[in-house]
């Protein structure tokens, strides 16, 4: 127990000092499920210790969300409290930092009609569109971190005795976020430096095309001319570094919207809004999905792809080595924040404007003109494996190995 509390406090410190990198006199907004109160209190304490001006907590409860999705009239699913969206925009404009605590039950919405979930998700995405620009363009500091729930631990560690599952999930979260090391803050600095080396290589090469190939994927991804690889940390408008995802092992950029051809097969389950999609394939022609299959969750995948025009295209291509703390844990987390860091992946939907030069300043129309995809959704799905090879082709047609057998070869 003592050890657990010490790790919990180290985790809170890592989140405040490294992930969010909270500055003196800055406001911190925390979005959290009510089940994570202990962790939120630890974070709040740390935040005030480093000089927070005010810590605002937005509590939510997924059981209540589920009740709404099951019982509310359909009209209500098309409504979103505008004052709330405006409030977020206001706090972002004033330079607040935003932390989301994700603690979910992967099967929460199993019995909810995917159509109702889709309407609800779309409504929220539309209402929060302006706010999302602050985070997507890195104007403000933001981060997502995760803590266990009982249902989540039950799913991940069904093989363990019931009384051990939540602890096992905590242990693994501490491991993959490097909290269990003596000096997590220092080891994160080293890790981020390492990622920076990969970014430098990729940004110098300015690859025109990437080739992904393994036993079940054969995909060519063209990149826009001025694409940028990013990863690890980002800098906000004021020049303060923050790390949006913990754990993070990826470097990523945007594909040319119309330059994706071939097919992929997923290598991990995808938990989308409380519904799990498994063993799916997609075929792309000139960027657009022309065919897809799923052994499980087909309807959910279909709804996701049909959200809008942009959700038929890709917005992210990310390289993640097969050898990483997340991947070494050999655990399927049923949670994208973790699973995406165990595997190279792609994302359906909008591209991060920061993945193209000057992208943060471009309008939606200008982004599309530069080859970036725009959409209401952005959903990562995993295609990496221990037999994944990735090659890059430069403008002059030369090929360079980037990944061999699932790991960096640069
Ligand atoms: Zn990603
Ligand atoms: Zn993503």
Short mmCIF file of C-alpha atoms and ligand atoms in Angstrom, two decimals:
data_model
loop_
_atom_site.label_atom_id
_atom_site.label_comp_id
_atom_site.label_asym_id
_atom_site.label_seq_id
_atom_site.Cartn_x
_atom_site.Cartn_y
_atom_site.Cartn_z
CA UNK A 1 0.00 0.00 0.00
CA UNK A 2 2.79 2.37 0.95
CA UNK A 3 4.55 1.49 -2.25
CA UNK A 4 1.35 2.05 -4.19
CA UNK A 5 0.83 5.52 -2.69
CA UNK A 6 4.43 6.41 -3.46
CA UNK A 7 3.97 5.33 -7.09
CA UNK A 8 0.67 7.19 -7.32
CA UNK A 9 2.35 10.37 -6.15
CA UNK A 10 5.26 9.84 -8.55
CA UNK A 11 2.72 9.39 -11.34
CA UNK A 12 0.94 12.60 -10.33
CA UNK A 13 4.25 14.46 -10.25
CA UNK A 14 5.21 13.12 -13.69
CA UNK A 15 1.87 14.25 -15.11
CA UNK A 16 2.08 17.76 -13.68
CA UNK A 17 5.79 18.42 -14.26
CA UNK A 18 6.50 16.53 -17.49
CA UNK A 19 3.28 15.69 -19.37
CA UNK A 20 1.48 19.00 -18.75
CA UNK A 21 4.58 20.90 -17.64
CA UNK A 22 2.36 23.24 -15.66
CA UNK A 23 3.71 26.76 -15.29
CA UNK A 24 3.46 29.08 -12.37
CA UNK A 25 0.12 30.92 -12.24
CA UNK A 26 -1.39 28.70 -14.94
CA UNK A 27 -4.88 27.19 -14.65
CA UNK A 28 -5.20 23.42 -14.96
CA UNK A 29 -8.43 21.88 -16.24
CA UNK A 30 -8.85 18.19 -15.42
CA UNK A 31 -11.45 16.04 -17.12
CA UNK A 32 -11.90 12.91 -15.07
CA UNK A 33 -14.26 10.07 -14.22
CA UNK A 34 -15.49 10.14 -10.64
CA UNK A 35 -13.80 6.77 -10.07
CA UNK A 36 -10.34 8.38 -10.24
CA UNK A 37 -10.83 10.81 -7.38
CA UNK A 38 -7.75 9.67 -5.47
CA UNK A 39 -5.47 10.29 -8.43
CA UNK A 40 -7.12 13.63 -9.25
CA UNK A 41 -6.57 14.78 -5.67
CA UNK A 42 -2.88 13.80 -5.89
CA UNK A 43 -2.56 15.74 -9.16
CA UNK A 44 -4.37 18.77 -7.75
CA UNK A 45 -2.01 18.82 -4.77
CA UNK A 46 1.07 18.63 -7.02
CA UNK A 47 -0.38 21.30 -9.31
CA UNK A 48 -0.78 23.80 -6.46
CA UNK A 49 2.68 22.87 -5.21
CA UNK A 50 4.24 23.94 -8.51
CA UNK A 51 2.24 27.16 -8.48
CA UNK A 52 -1.08 26.49 -10.23
CA UNK A 53 -3.43 29.43 -10.17
CA UNK A 54 -6.57 27.31 -10.11
CA UNK A 55 -7.38 23.65 -10.71
CA UNK A 56 -10.77 23.12 -12.34
CA UNK A 57 -12.13 19.56 -12.36
CA UNK A 58 -14.83 18.39 -14.77
CA UNK A 59 -16.22 15.16 -13.34
CA UNK A 60 -17.99 12.60 -15.44
CA UNK A 61 -19.42 9.16 -14.90
CA UNK A 62 -19.63 6.62 -17.67
CA UNK A 63 -22.58 4.81 -16.09
CA UNK A 64 -24.54 8.05 -16.38
CA UNK A 65 -23.36 8.50 -19.95
CA UNK A 66 -24.56 4.97 -20.66
CA UNK A 67 -27.98 5.70 -19.15
CA UNK A 68 -28.32 8.69 -21.42
CA UNK A 69 -27.36 6.61 -24.44
CA UNK A 70 -29.86 3.92 -23.51
CA UNK A 71 -32.81 5.99 -22.32
CA UNK A 72 -32.73 9.58 -23.53
CA UNK A 73 -34.94 10.54 -26.50
CA UNK A 74 -32.97 10.58 -29.75
CA UNK A 75 -33.34 14.38 -30.00
CA UNK A 76 -31.31 14.75 -26.82
CA UNK A 77 -28.38 12.93 -28.44
CA UNK A 78 -28.20 15.77 -30.95
CA UNK A 79 -27.83 18.38 -28.22
CA UNK A 80 -24.69 19.41 -26.40
CA UNK A 81 -24.49 22.03 -23.64
CA UNK A 82 -23.06 24.95 -25.59
CA UNK A 83 -22.07 26.78 -22.41
CA UNK A 84 -19.73 23.92 -21.66
CA UNK A 85 -18.04 24.03 -25.06
CA UNK A 86 -17.77 27.83 -24.75
CA UNK A 87 -16.33 27.45 -21.27
CA UNK A 88 -13.56 25.19 -22.56
CA UNK A 89 -12.82 27.63 -25.38
CA UNK A 90 -12.66 30.49 -22.88
CA UNK A 91 -10.25 28.66 -20.60
CA UNK A 92 -8.10 27.65 -23.60
CA UNK A 93 -8.02 31.25 -24.81
CA UNK A 94 -6.82 32.29 -21.37
CA UNK A 95 -3.92 29.80 -21.61
CA UNK A 96 -5.12 27.01 -19.33
CA UNK A 97 -3.65 23.51 -19.64
CA UNK A 98 -5.95 20.53 -20.19
CA UNK A 99 -5.56 17.09 -18.69
CA UNK A 100 -7.86 14.18 -19.46
CA UNK A 101 -7.89 11.14 -17.25
CA UNK A 102 -9.08 8.15 -19.17
CA UNK A 103 -10.43 5.30 -17.08
CA UNK A 104 -12.94 3.29 -18.96
CA UNK A 105 -14.80 0.05 -19.23
CA UNK A 106 -13.99 -1.19 -22.73
CA UNK A 107 -17.32 -3.02 -22.99
CA UNK A 108 -19.46 -0.28 -21.44
CA UNK A 109 -21.63 0.31 -24.46
CA UNK A 110 -21.89 -3.25 -25.71
CA UNK A 111 -25.67 -3.26 -25.46
CA UNK A 112 -26.18 0.27 -26.79
CA UNK A 113 -27.28 0.75 -30.38
CA UNK A 114 -24.13 1.84 -32.33
CA UNK A 115 -26.30 4.34 -34.24
CA UNK A 116 -27.15 6.19 -31.02
CA UNK A 117 -23.51 6.14 -29.94
CA UNK A 118 -22.51 7.52 -33.34
CA UNK A 119 -25.05 10.38 -33.13
CA UNK A 120 -23.92 11.27 -29.62
CA UNK A 121 -20.21 11.18 -30.57
CA UNK A 122 -20.81 13.31 -33.63
CA UNK A 123 -22.77 15.89 -31.64
CA UNK A 124 -19.98 16.22 -29.09
CA UNK A 125 -17.32 16.37 -31.80
CA UNK A 126 -19.17 19.17 -33.58
CA UNK A 127 -19.78 21.17 -30.42
CA UNK A 128 -16.15 20.84 -29.33
CA UNK A 129 -14.70 21.57 -32.77
CA UNK A 130 -13.42 25.05 -31.90
CA UNK A 131 -12.00 23.92 -28.60
CA UNK A 132 -10.29 20.97 -30.29
CA UNK A 133 -8.36 23.35 -32.54
CA UNK A 134 -6.55 24.72 -29.50
CA UNK A 135 -5.27 21.27 -28.64
CA UNK A 136 -4.80 19.89 -32.15
CA UNK A 137 -2.65 22.85 -33.17
CA UNK A 138 -0.72 22.71 -29.89
CA UNK A 139 -1.75 26.23 -28.93
CA UNK A 140 -2.36 25.07 -25.38
CA UNK A 141 -0.70 22.32 -23.35
CA UNK A 142 -2.75 19.18 -22.98
CA UNK A 143 -2.31 15.54 -22.03
CA UNK A 144 -4.17 12.28 -21.64
CA UNK A 145 -3.18 9.72 -19.04
CA UNK A 146 -4.94 6.65 -17.80
CA UNK A 147 -5.82 4.89 -14.56
CA UNK A 148 -7.49 1.50 -14.02
CA UNK A 149 -11.15 0.75 -13.50
CA UNK A 150 -12.41 -2.56 -12.19
CA UNK A 151 -14.18 -3.46 -15.44
CA UNK A 152 -11.13 -2.56 -17.49
CA UNK A 153 -8.85 -4.64 -15.24
CA UNK A 154 -11.34 -7.54 -15.45
CA UNK A 155 -11.08 -7.49 -19.21
CA UNK A 156 -7.30 -7.18 -19.43
CA UNK A 157 -6.50 -9.67 -16.64
CA UNK A 158 -9.35 -12.17 -16.86
CA UNK A 159 -6.74 -14.89 -16.21
CA UNK A 160 -5.90 -13.55 -12.73
CA UNK A 161 -7.77 -13.91 -9.47
CA UNK A 162 -10.41 -11.17 -9.21
CA UNK A 163 -8.75 -9.55 -6.21
CA UNK A 164 -5.44 -9.09 -8.08
CA UNK A 165 -6.63 -7.58 -11.34
CA UNK A 166 -6.80 -3.86 -10.54
CA UNK A 167 -3.38 -4.03 -8.88
CA UNK A 168 -1.94 -5.83 -11.88
CA UNK A 169 -3.24 -3.09 -14.16
CA UNK A 170 -1.76 -0.38 -11.90
CA UNK A 171 1.59 -2.22 -11.89
CA UNK A 172 1.59 -2.31 -15.67
CA UNK A 173 0.58 1.31 -16.03
CA UNK A 174 3.44 2.28 -13.70
CA UNK A 175 5.77 0.16 -15.82
CA UNK A 176 4.81 1.47 -19.27
CA UNK A 177 4.78 5.08 -18.06
CA UNK A 178 8.24 4.51 -16.46
CA UNK A 179 6.81 5.57 -13.07
CA UNK A 180 8.38 2.51 -11.45
CA UNK A 181 11.90 3.71 -12.29
CA UNK A 182 13.97 5.57 -9.68
CA UNK A 183 13.80 8.88 -11.49
CA UNK A 184 10.85 8.92 -13.90
CA UNK A 185 11.34 12.60 -14.75
CA UNK A 186 14.96 11.99 -15.86
CA UNK A 187 14.14 8.79 -17.78
CA UNK A 188 11.43 10.64 -19.68
CA UNK A 189 13.95 13.27 -20.72
CA UNK A 190 16.23 10.53 -22.08
CA UNK A 191 13.34 8.80 -23.85
CA UNK A 192 12.15 12.03 -25.48
CA UNK A 193 15.72 12.70 -26.68
CA UNK A 194 15.82 9.29 -28.27
CA UNK A 195 12.57 9.97 -30.13
CA UNK A 196 13.98 13.30 -31.25
CA UNK A 197 16.82 11.44 -33.02
CA UNK A 198 14.30 9.46 -35.10
CA UNK A 199 12.40 12.64 -35.91
CA UNK A 200 15.57 14.33 -37.14
CA UNK A 201 16.38 11.43 -39.45
CA UNK A 202 12.88 11.29 -40.92
CA UNK A 203 12.54 15.05 -41.30
CA UNK A 204 15.93 15.25 -43.05
CA UNK A 205 15.09 12.47 -45.49
CA UNK A 206 11.72 14.03 -46.44
CA UNK A 207 10.42 10.70 -47.71
CA UNK A 208 7.94 10.87 -50.57
CA UNK A 209 6.47 7.44 -49.89
CA UNK A 210 6.40 4.83 -47.16
CA UNK A 211 5.93 1.11 -47.82
CA UNK A 212 4.38 -1.02 -45.04
CA UNK A 213 4.64 -4.75 -45.50
CA UNK A 214 4.06 -7.79 -43.31
CA UNK A 215 2.15 -11.09 -43.54
CA UNK A 216 -1.23 -9.35 -43.69
CA UNK A 217 -0.61 -5.75 -44.76
CA UNK A 218 0.71 -4.26 -47.99
CA UNK A 219 0.26 -0.51 -48.05
CA UNK A 220 1.87 2.44 -49.83
CA UNK A 221 1.48 5.77 -48.05
CA UNK A 222 2.42 8.91 -49.93
CA UNK A 223 3.38 11.92 -47.80
CA UNK A 224 2.62 15.57 -48.62
CA UNK A 225 5.61 17.71 -49.70
CA UNK A 226 5.92 19.77 -46.54
CA UNK A 227 5.04 17.04 -44.07
CA UNK A 228 6.67 17.08 -40.65
CA UNK A 229 7.30 14.16 -38.34
CA UNK A 230 6.44 14.91 -34.75
CA UNK A 231 6.36 12.91 -31.53
CA UNK A 232 7.41 12.85 -27.93
CA UNK A 233 6.93 16.42 -26.86
CA UNK A 234 5.20 19.38 -28.45
CA UNK A 235 5.65 23.07 -27.76
CA UNK A 236 2.66 25.26 -27.01
CA UNK A 237 2.14 28.82 -28.19
CA UNK A 238 4.27 30.14 -25.34
CA UNK A 239 7.13 27.78 -26.18
CA UNK A 240 6.59 25.45 -23.21
CA UNK A 241 7.13 21.79 -23.97
CA UNK A 242 4.44 19.25 -23.05
CA UNK A 243 3.90 15.54 -23.71
CA UNK A 244 0.33 14.90 -24.86
CA UNK A 245 0.32 11.15 -24.32
CA UNK A 246 1.83 9.07 -21.58
CA UNK A 247 2.98 6.49 -22.47
CA UNK A 248 4.24 7.60 -25.88
CA UNK A 249 6.55 5.66 -28.15
CA UNK A 250 5.38 6.94 -31.52
CA UNK A 251 6.66 9.34 -34.14
CA UNK A 252 4.01 10.33 -36.64
CA UNK A 253 3.11 12.47 -39.59
CA UNK A 254 0.18 12.92 -41.98
CA UNK A 255 -0.39 10.93 -45.15
CA UNK A 256 -1.26 12.68 -48.39
CA UNK A 257 -5.05 12.40 -48.26
CA UNK A 258 -5.36 10.89 -51.74
CA UNK A 259 -2.04 9.01 -51.71
CA UNK A 260 -2.83 5.81 -49.81
CA UNK A 261 -3.11 2.53 -51.75
CA UNK A 262 -3.23 -1.14 -50.76
CA UNK A 263 -4.64 -3.07 -47.81
CA UNK A 264 -4.15 -3.40 -44.07
CA UNK A 265 -5.11 -5.93 -41.43
CA UNK A 266 -5.49 -4.82 -37.82
CA UNK A 267 -3.17 -6.41 -35.29
CA UNK A 268 -4.93 -5.29 -32.10
CA UNK A 269 -8.55 -4.80 -31.07
CA UNK A 270 -9.85 -1.26 -31.34
CA UNK A 271 -12.02 0.14 -28.57
CA UNK A 272 -14.11 2.87 -30.15
CA UNK A 273 -16.43 4.76 -27.82
CA UNK A 274 -17.07 1.73 -25.62
CA UNK A 275 -17.43 -0.81 -28.41
CA UNK A 276 -14.70 -3.22 -29.47
CA UNK A 277 -13.82 -3.85 -33.12
CA UNK A 278 -11.60 -6.86 -33.81
CA UNK A 279 -9.71 -8.47 -36.68
CA UNK A 280 -10.61 -5.99 -39.35
CA UNK A 281 -9.23 -5.21 -42.79
CA UNK A 282 -9.42 -2.13 -44.99
CA UNK A 283 -8.59 -1.62 -48.64
CA UNK A 284 -7.59 1.84 -49.89
CA UNK A 285 -7.66 3.32 -53.34
CA UNK A 286 -6.31 6.83 -53.85
CA UNK A 287 -6.72 7.40 -50.16
CA UNK A 288 -10.32 6.34 -49.82
CA UNK A 289 -11.52 3.17 -48.10
CA UNK A 290 -13.14 1.12 -50.86
CA UNK A 291 -13.69 -2.08 -48.88
CA UNK A 292 -13.54 -3.25 -45.26
CA UNK A 293 -14.33 -6.32 -43.15
CA UNK A 294 -14.44 -7.01 -39.40
CA UNK A 295 -14.81 -10.28 -37.52
CA UNK A 296 -16.25 -8.39 -34.57
CA UNK A 297 -17.85 -4.94 -34.35
CA UNK A 298 -18.53 -4.56 -38.09
CA UNK A 299 -21.48 -2.20 -37.51
CA UNK A 300 -19.40 0.02 -35.22
CA UNK A 301 -16.60 0.18 -37.77
CA UNK A 302 -19.11 0.98 -40.51
CA UNK A 303 -20.60 3.82 -38.45
CA UNK A 304 -17.13 5.15 -37.71
CA UNK A 305 -16.10 5.12 -41.38
CA UNK A 306 -19.39 6.75 -42.37
CA UNK A 307 -19.18 9.61 -39.82
CA UNK A 308 -18.37 12.08 -42.61
CA UNK A 309 -16.42 12.21 -45.88
CA UNK A 310 -13.07 12.65 -44.09
CA UNK A 311 -13.57 9.52 -42.01
CA UNK A 312 -13.17 7.49 -45.23
CA UNK A 313 -9.54 8.69 -45.38
CA UNK A 314 -6.44 8.54 -43.20
CA UNK A 315 -5.06 11.41 -41.12
CA UNK A 316 -2.06 9.86 -39.37
CA UNK A 317 0.73 7.42 -40.01
CA UNK A 318 2.74 6.48 -36.92
CA UNK A 319 5.87 4.40 -36.41
CA UNK A 320 6.20 2.49 -33.14
CA UNK A 321 8.84 -0.16 -32.52
CA UNK A 322 7.72 -3.63 -31.60
CA UNK A 323 10.23 -3.42 -28.76
CA UNK A 324 8.96 -0.92 -26.17
CA UNK A 325 7.77 -1.08 -22.56
CA UNK A 326 4.15 -1.28 -23.74
CA UNK A 327 4.83 -3.91 -26.35
CA UNK A 328 7.14 -5.89 -24.01
CA UNK A 329 4.32 -6.13 -21.49
CA UNK A 330 2.61 -8.35 -24.07
CA UNK A 331 -0.75 -7.15 -22.87
CA UNK A 332 -3.68 -6.08 -24.99
CA UNK A 333 -4.98 -3.09 -23.05
CA UNK A 334 -8.21 -2.56 -25.06
CA UNK A 335 -7.35 1.11 -24.71
CA UNK A 336 -5.87 3.08 -27.60
CA UNK A 337 -3.65 5.22 -25.40
CA UNK A 338 -1.68 2.09 -24.55
CA UNK A 339 -2.21 -0.18 -27.52
CA UNK A 340 -1.18 2.51 -30.03
CA UNK A 341 2.17 2.65 -28.27
CA UNK A 342 2.80 -1.03 -28.78
CA UNK A 343 2.34 -0.95 -32.50
CA UNK A 344 2.79 1.05 -35.67
CA UNK A 345 -0.57 2.50 -36.57
CA UNK A 346 -2.73 4.65 -38.78
CA UNK A 347 -5.64 6.89 -37.90
CA UNK A 348 -8.93 7.33 -39.66
CA UNK A 349 -10.06 10.92 -39.93
CA UNK A 350 -8.45 14.27 -39.35
CA UNK A 351 -4.74 14.94 -39.67
CA UNK A 352 -2.89 16.95 -37.04
CA UNK A 353 -2.28 20.38 -38.63
CA UNK A 354 1.15 20.41 -36.94
CA UNK A 355 2.23 17.55 -39.23
CA UNK A 356 2.68 20.03 -42.08
CA UNK A 357 4.81 23.18 -42.16
CA UNK A 358 2.88 26.18 -40.83
CA UNK A 359 -0.13 23.89 -40.44
CA UNK A 360 -1.18 25.46 -37.16
CA UNK A 361 -2.02 28.67 -39.01
CA UNK A 362 -4.01 27.11 -41.86
CA UNK A 363 -7.78 27.03 -42.21
CA UNK A 364 -9.62 23.80 -42.91
CA UNK A 365 -9.82 24.62 -46.62
CA UNK A 366 -6.11 25.46 -46.81
CA UNK A 367 -5.23 22.24 -45.00
CA UNK A 368 -7.22 20.21 -47.53
CA UNK A 369 -5.46 22.08 -50.36
CA UNK A 370 -2.11 21.03 -48.93
CA UNK A 371 -3.20 17.38 -48.92
CA UNK A 372 -4.30 17.05 -45.28
CA UNK A 373 -7.45 15.18 -44.36
CA UNK A 374 -10.08 16.86 -42.19
CA UNK A 375 -12.88 15.10 -40.32
CA UNK A 376 -14.86 15.18 -37.10
CA UNK A 377 -13.09 12.02 -35.96
CA UNK A 378 -9.54 10.91 -35.39
CA UNK A 379 -9.26 7.24 -34.44
CA UNK A 380 -6.00 5.27 -34.28
CA UNK A 381 -5.89 1.61 -35.22
CA UNK A 382 -2.97 -0.78 -35.02
CA UNK A 383 -1.22 -2.54 -37.89
CA UNK A 384 2.31 -3.15 -36.51
CA UNK A 385 3.73 -6.60 -35.86
CA UNK A 386 7.06 -8.33 -35.29
CA UNK A 387 7.34 -9.00 -39.02
CA UNK A 388 6.53 -5.46 -40.17
CA UNK A 389 9.02 -3.92 -42.59
CA UNK A 390 8.83 -0.25 -43.47
CA UNK A 391 10.79 1.38 -46.27
CA UNK A 392 10.99 5.02 -47.20
CA UNK A 393 11.40 6.29 -50.74
CA UNK A 394 13.01 9.68 -51.26
CA UNK A 395 12.09 12.14 -54.01
CA UNK A 396 14.91 10.80 -56.21
CA UNK A 397 13.52 7.27 -55.97
CA UNK A 398 16.04 5.81 -53.47
CA UNK A 399 14.77 3.28 -50.93
CA UNK A 400 15.86 3.25 -47.28
CA UNK A 401 14.95 0.68 -44.63
CA UNK A 402 13.19 2.31 -41.65
CA UNK A 403 11.82 -0.77 -39.86
CA UNK A 404 12.98 -4.37 -40.08
CA UNK A 405 11.15 -7.10 -38.18
CA UNK A 406 8.99 -4.54 -36.42
CA UNK A 407 11.88 -2.44 -35.03
CA UNK A 408 13.79 0.69 -35.96
CA UNK A 409 16.64 0.04 -38.36
CA UNK A 410 17.83 3.67 -38.30
ZN1 LIG B 1 -0.85 7.91 -32.92
ZN1 LIG B 2 -3.70 9.43 -33.44
#
